[in-house]
CSV table of C-alpha atoms in Angstrom, one decimal:
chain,number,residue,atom,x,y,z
A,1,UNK,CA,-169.4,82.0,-58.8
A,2,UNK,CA,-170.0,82.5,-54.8
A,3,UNK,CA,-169.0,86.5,-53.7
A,4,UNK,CA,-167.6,87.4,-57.4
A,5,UNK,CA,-164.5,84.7,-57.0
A,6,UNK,CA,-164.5,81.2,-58.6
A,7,UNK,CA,-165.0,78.0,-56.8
A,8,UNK,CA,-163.6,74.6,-57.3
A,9,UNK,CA,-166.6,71.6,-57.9
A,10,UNK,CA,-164.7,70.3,-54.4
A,11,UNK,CA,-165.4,73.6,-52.7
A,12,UNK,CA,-167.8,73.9,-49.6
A,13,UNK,CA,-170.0,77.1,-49.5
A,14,UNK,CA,-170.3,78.4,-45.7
A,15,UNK,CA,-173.8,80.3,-45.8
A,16,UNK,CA,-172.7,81.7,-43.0
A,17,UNK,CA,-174.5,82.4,-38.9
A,18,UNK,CA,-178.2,83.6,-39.5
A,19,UNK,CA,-177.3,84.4,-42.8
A,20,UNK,CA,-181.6,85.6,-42.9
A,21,UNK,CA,-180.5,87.7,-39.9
A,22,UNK,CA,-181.7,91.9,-40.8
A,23,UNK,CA,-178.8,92.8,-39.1
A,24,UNK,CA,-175.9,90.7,-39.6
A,25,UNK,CA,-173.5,92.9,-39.1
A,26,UNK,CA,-174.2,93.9,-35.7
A,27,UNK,CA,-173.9,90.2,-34.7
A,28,UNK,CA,-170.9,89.1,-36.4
A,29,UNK,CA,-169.5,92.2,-35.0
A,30,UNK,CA,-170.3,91.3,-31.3
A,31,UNK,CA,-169.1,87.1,-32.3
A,32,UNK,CA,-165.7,89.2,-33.2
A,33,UNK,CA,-166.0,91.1,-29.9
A,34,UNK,CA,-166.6,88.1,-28.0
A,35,UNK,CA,-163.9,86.3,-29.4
A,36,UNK,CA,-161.5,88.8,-29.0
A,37,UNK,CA,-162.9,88.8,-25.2
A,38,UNK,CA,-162.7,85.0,-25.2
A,39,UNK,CA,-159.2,84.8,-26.2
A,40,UNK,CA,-157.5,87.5,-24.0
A,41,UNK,CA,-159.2,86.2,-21.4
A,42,UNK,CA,-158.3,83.1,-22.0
A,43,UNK,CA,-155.0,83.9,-22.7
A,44,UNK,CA,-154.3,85.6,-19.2
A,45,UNK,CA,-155.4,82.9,-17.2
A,46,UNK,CA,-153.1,81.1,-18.6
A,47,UNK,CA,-150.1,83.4,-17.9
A,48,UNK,CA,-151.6,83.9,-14.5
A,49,UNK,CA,-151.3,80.2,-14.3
A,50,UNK,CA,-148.0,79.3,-15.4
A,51,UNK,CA,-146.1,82.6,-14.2
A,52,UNK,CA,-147.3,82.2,-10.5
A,53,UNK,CA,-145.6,79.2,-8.8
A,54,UNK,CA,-148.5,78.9,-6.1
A,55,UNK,CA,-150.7,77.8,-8.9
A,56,UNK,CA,-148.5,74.7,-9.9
A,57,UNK,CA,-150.9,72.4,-8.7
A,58,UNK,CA,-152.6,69.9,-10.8
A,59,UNK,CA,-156.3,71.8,-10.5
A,60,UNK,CA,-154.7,74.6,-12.0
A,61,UNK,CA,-152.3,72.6,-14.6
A,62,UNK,CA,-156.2,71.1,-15.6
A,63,UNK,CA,-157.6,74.9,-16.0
A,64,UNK,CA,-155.0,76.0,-18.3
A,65,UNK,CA,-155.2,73.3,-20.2
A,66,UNK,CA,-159.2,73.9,-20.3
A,67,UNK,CA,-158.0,77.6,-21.2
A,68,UNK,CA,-155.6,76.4,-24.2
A,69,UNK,CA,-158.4,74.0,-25.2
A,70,UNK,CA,-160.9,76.8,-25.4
A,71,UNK,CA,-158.9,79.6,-27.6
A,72,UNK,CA,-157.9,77.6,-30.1
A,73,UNK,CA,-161.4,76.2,-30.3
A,74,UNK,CA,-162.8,79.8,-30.8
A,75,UNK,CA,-159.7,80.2,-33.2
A,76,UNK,CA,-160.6,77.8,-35.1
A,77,UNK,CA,-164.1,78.4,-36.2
A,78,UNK,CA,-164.1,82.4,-35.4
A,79,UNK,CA,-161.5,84.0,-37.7
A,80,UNK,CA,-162.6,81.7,-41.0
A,81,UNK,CA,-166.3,83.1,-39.8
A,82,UNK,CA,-165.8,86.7,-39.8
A,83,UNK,CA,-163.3,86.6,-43.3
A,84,UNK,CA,-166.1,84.6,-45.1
A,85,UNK,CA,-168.7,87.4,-44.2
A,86,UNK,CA,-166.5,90.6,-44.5
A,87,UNK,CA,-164.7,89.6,-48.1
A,88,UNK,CA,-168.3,87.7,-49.7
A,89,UNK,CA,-165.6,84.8,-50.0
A,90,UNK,CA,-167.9,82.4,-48.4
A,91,UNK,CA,-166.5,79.1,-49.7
A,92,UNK,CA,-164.3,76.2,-48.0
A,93,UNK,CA,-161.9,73.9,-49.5
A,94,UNK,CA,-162.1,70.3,-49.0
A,95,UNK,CA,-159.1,70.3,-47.5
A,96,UNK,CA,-159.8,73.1,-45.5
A,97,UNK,CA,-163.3,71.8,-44.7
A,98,UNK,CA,-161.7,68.7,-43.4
A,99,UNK,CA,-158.9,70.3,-41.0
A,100,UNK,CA,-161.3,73.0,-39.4
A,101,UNK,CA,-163.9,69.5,-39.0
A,102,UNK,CA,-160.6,67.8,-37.0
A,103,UNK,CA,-159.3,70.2,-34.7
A,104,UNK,CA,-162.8,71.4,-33.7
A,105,UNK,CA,-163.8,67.5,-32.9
A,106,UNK,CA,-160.5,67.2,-31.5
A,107,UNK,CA,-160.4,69.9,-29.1
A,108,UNK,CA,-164.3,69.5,-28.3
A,109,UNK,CA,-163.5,66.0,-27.6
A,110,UNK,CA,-160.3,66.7,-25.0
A,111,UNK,CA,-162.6,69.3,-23.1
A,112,UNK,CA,-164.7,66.3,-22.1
A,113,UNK,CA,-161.9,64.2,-21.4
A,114,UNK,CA,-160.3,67.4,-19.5
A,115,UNK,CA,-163.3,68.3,-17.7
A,116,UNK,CA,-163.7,65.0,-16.4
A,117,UNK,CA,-160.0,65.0,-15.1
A,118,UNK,CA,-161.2,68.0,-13.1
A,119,UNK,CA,-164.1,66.5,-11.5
A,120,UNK,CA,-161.7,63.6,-10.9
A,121,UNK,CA,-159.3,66.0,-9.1
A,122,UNK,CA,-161.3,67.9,-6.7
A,123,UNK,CA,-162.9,63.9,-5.8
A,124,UNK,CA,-159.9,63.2,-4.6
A,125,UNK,CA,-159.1,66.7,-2.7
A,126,UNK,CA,-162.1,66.8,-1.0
A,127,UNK,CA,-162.7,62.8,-0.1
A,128,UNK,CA,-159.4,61.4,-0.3
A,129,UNK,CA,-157.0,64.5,0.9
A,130,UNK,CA,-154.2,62.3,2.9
A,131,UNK,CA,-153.7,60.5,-0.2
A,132,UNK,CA,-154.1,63.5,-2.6
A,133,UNK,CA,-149.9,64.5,-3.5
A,134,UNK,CA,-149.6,60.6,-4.1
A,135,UNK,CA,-152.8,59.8,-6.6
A,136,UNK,CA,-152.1,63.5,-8.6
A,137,UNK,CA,-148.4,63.5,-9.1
A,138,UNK,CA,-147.0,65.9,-11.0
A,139,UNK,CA,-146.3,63.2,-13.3
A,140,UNK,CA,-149.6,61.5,-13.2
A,141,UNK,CA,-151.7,64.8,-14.1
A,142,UNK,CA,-149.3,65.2,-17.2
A,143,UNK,CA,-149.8,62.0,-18.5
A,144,UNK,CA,-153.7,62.5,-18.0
A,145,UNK,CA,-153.4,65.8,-19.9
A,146,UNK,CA,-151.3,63.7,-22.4
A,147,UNK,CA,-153.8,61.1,-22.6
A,148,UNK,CA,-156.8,63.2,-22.9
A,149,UNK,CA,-155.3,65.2,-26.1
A,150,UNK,CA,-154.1,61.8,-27.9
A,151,UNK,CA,-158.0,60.3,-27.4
A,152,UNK,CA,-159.6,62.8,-28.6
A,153,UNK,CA,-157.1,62.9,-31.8
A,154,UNK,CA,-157.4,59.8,-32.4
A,155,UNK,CA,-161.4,59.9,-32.5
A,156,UNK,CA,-161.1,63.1,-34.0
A,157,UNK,CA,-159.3,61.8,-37.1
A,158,UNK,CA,-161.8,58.7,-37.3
A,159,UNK,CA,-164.6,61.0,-37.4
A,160,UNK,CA,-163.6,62.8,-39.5
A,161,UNK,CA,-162.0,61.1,-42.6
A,162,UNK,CA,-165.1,58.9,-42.5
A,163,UNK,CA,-167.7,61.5,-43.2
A,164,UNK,CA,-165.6,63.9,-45.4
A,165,UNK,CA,-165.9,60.5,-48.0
A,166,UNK,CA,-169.6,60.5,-48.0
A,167,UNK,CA,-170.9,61.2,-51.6
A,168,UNK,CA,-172.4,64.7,-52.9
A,169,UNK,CA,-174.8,64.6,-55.0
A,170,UNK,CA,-176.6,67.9,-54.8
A,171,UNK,CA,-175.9,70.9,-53.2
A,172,UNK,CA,-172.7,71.9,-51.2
A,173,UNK,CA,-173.8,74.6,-49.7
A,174,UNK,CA,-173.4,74.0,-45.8
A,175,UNK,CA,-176.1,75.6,-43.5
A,176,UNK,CA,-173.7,76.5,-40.7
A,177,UNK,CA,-170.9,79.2,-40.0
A,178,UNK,CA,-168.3,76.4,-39.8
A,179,UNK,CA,-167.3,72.7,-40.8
A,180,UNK,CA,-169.0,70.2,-38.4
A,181,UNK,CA,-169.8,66.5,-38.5
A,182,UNK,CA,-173.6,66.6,-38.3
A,183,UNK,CA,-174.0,69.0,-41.0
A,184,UNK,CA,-171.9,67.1,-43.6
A,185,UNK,CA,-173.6,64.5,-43.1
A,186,UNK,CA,-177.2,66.0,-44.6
A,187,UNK,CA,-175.4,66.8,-47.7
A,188,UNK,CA,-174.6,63.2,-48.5
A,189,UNK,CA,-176.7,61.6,-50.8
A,190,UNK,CA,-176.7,58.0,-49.3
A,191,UNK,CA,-177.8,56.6,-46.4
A,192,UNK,CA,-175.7,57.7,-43.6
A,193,UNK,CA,-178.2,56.2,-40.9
A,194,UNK,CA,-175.7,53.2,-39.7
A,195,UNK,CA,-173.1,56.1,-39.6
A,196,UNK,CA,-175.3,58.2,-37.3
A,197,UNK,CA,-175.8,55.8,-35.0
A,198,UNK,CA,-171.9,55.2,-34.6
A,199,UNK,CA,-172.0,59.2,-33.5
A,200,UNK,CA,-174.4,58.8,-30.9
A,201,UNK,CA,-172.9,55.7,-29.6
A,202,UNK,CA,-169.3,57.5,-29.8
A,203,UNK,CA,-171.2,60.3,-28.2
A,204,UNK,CA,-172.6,58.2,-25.1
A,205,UNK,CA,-168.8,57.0,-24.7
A,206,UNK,CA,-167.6,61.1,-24.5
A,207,UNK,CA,-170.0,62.8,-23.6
A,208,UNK,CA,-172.5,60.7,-21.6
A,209,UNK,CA,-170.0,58.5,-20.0
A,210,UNK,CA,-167.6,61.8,-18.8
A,211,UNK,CA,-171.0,63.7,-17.6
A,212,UNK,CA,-172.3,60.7,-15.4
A,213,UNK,CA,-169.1,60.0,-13.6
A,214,UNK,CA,-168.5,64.0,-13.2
A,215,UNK,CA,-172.4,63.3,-11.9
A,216,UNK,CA,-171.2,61.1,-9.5
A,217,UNK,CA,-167.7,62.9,-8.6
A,218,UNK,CA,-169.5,65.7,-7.2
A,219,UNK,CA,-172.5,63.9,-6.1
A,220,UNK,CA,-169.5,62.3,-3.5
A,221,UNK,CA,-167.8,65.8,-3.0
A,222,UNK,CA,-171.5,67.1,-1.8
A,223,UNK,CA,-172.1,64.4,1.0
A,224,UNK,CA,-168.1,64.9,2.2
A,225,UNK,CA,-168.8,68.5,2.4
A,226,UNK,CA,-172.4,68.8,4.4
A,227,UNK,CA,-170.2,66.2,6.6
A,228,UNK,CA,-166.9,69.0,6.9
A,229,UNK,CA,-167.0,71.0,10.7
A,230,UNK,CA,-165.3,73.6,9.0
A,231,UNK,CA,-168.1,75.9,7.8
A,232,UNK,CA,-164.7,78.0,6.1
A,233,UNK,CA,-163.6,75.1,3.9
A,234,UNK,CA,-167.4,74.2,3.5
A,235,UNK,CA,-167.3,77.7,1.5
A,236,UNK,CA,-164.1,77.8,-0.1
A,237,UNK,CA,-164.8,73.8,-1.8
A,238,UNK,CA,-168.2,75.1,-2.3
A,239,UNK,CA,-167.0,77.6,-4.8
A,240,UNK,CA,-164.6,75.4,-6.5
A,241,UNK,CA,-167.1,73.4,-7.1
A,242,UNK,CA,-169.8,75.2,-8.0
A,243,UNK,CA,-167.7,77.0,-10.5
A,244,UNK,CA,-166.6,73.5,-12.5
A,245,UNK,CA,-170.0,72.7,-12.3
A,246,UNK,CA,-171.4,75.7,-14.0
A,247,UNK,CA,-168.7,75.0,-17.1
A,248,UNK,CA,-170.1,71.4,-17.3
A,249,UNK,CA,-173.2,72.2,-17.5
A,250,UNK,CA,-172.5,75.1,-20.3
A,251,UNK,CA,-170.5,72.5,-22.0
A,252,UNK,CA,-172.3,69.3,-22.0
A,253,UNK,CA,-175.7,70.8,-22.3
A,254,UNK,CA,-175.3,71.8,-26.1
A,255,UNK,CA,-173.6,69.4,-27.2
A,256,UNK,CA,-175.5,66.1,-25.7
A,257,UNK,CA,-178.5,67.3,-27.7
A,258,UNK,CA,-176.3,68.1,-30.8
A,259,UNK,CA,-174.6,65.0,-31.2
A,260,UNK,CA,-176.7,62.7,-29.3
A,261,UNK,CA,-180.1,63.5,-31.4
A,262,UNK,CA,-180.4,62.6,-35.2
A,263,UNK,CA,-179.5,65.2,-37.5
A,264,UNK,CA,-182.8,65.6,-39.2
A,265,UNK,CA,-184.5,66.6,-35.5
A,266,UNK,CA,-183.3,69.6,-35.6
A,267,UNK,CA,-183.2,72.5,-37.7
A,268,UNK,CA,-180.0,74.5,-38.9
A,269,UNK,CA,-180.6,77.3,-36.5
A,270,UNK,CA,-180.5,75.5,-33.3
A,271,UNK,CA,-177.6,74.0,-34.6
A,272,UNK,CA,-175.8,77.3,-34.9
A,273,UNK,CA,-177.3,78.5,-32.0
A,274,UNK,CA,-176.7,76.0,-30.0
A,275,UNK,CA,-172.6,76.3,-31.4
A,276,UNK,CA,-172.4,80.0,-30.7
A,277,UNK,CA,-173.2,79.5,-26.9
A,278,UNK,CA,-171.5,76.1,-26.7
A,279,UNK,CA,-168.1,77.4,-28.6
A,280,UNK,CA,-168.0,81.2,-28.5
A,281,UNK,CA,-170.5,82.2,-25.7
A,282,UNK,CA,-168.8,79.8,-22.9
A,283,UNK,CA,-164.6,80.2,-23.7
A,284,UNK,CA,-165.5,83.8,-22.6
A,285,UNK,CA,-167.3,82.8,-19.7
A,286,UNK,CA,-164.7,80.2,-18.4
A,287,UNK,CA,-161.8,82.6,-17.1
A,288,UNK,CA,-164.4,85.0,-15.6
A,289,UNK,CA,-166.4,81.9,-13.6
A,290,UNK,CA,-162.9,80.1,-12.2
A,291,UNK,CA,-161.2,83.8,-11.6
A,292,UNK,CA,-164.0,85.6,-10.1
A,293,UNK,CA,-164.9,82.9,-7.6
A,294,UNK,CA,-161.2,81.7,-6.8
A,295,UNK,CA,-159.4,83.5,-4.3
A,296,UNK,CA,-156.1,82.1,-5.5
A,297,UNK,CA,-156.2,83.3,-9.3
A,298,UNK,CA,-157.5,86.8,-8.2
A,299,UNK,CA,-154.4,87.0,-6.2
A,300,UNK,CA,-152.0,85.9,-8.9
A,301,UNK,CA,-154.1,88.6,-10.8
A,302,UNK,CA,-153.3,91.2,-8.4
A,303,UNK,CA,-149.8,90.5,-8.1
A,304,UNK,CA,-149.5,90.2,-11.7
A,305,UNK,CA,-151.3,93.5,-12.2
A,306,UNK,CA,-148.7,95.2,-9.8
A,307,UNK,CA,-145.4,93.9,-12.0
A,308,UNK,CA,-147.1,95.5,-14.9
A,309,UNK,CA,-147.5,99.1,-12.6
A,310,UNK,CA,-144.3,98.5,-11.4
A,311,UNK,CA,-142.4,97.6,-15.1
């Protein structure tokens, strides 16, 4: 029996975010808050994107994607969360377990691939600009954006019927607030060592790989820029850069020691810790770094802020 309702033998039991917390209402609460934050935030800047034809440029076709990539990552893990811990209904199907584990390693995986794109992008604004309408084509960028989703599906559904076949012998109860690869794998009762190895090598290929040429990317926009007359465009790529740079680093940070460190290094809290900033904490702070710092989206803001006065 888990929260007065029967469980199947296949069921997962969610124990939930801090579940020794005092005051775990208060914090799922604010989760719920910044979710809903994350999500209409998220959700404008991509209306702001698509409804204002200035913005029909492949940076901005990137962003929204980054945008769509984010809600429905915080969609995915949030609203499961906060059900679990408001109806005492804290268990998981297998099934259920294994989809929420495929779209999460999905869309984590495309934001590296996406983010990567955008790195890619401004490298060629800023140090190949004569050249730049040729090398990001309309129809170029969309089959990057196309490309980035299909990889990381593909590796997502490798990595994740492979694990969700590992034998339980013990207890299902998962120390986490949602279905994720590294914490499967402790519940297993054989030796998933060889398999943990093929995570931090896959890991080195999307996340360590993506980060060093992003590394390099802007490591190449910086020496073009101190070289620019123009102490104006200095500025402006500057801020465009500063502000994909801060994402990265939000991004990449958390996750590198996640997935790139064994399981048994680290303890179930700095697990969930780490996924609260990495997955709820940063989708909230995307829109308000790339708006707040872009001249471009605050103007589509504005002008979309005067149709809705206006209607």
């Amino acid at each position: 029996m888990v929260g007065g309702n029967k469980s199947s033998i296949t069921d997962f039991i969610l124990v939930g975010l801090f579940p020794e917390f005092q005051h775990s209402i208060v914090l799922n609460f604010m989760i719920i808050f910044v979710y809903i934050l994350a999500f209409l935030g998220n959700i404008l800047l991509i209306v702001l994107i698509w409804g204002d034809s200035r913005l029909h440029t492949p940076m901005y076709i990137l962003l929204s994607q980054l945008s769509l990539i984010d809600l429905t990552l915080t969609s995915t893990i949030v609203p499961k969360m906060a059900s679990n811990y408001f109806t005492g209904k804290r268990t998981i199907s297998w099934i259920g377990c294994g989809t929420q584990s495929f779209f999460f390693l999905m869309l984590g995986m495309s934001e590296c691939l996406i983010l990567t794109l955008m790195a890619y992008d401004r490298y060629v604004a800023v140090c190949n600009p004569l050249h730049y309408p040729i090398i990001m084509s309309p129809r170029f960028c969309m089959h990057m954006v196309l490309g980035c989703w299909i990889g990381g599906s593909i590796s997502s559904f490798i990595h994740t019927v492979y694990p969700m076949h590992f034998p339980i012998c013990g207890s299902r109860e998962i120390h986490h607030f949602f279905c994720e690869v590294p914490v499967l794998i402790k519940l297993s009762c054989e030796d998933t060592s060889v398999y943990q190895l093929v995570v931090v090598v896959t890991s080195i290929v999307l996340l360590v790989v993506p980060f060093s040429l992003i590394t390099v990317s802007y490591t190449l926009i910086f020496l073009t820029v101190f070289r620019m007359n123009s102490v104006k465009g200095r500025k402006k790529t500057l801020a465009t850069c500063s502000s994909h740079l801060t994402v990265v680093s939000l991004f990449f940070g958390p996750n590198i020691f996640i997935y790139m460190t064994f399981t048994s290094s680290h303890s179930a809290e700095q697990d969930q810790a780490l996924s609260v900033f990495s997955n709820i904490l940063t989708p909230m702070l995307n829109p308000l770094i790339y708006s707040l710092r872009n001249k471009e989206v605050v103007a589509a803001l504005r002008k979309f802020m005067g149709k809705c006065v206006t209607f």
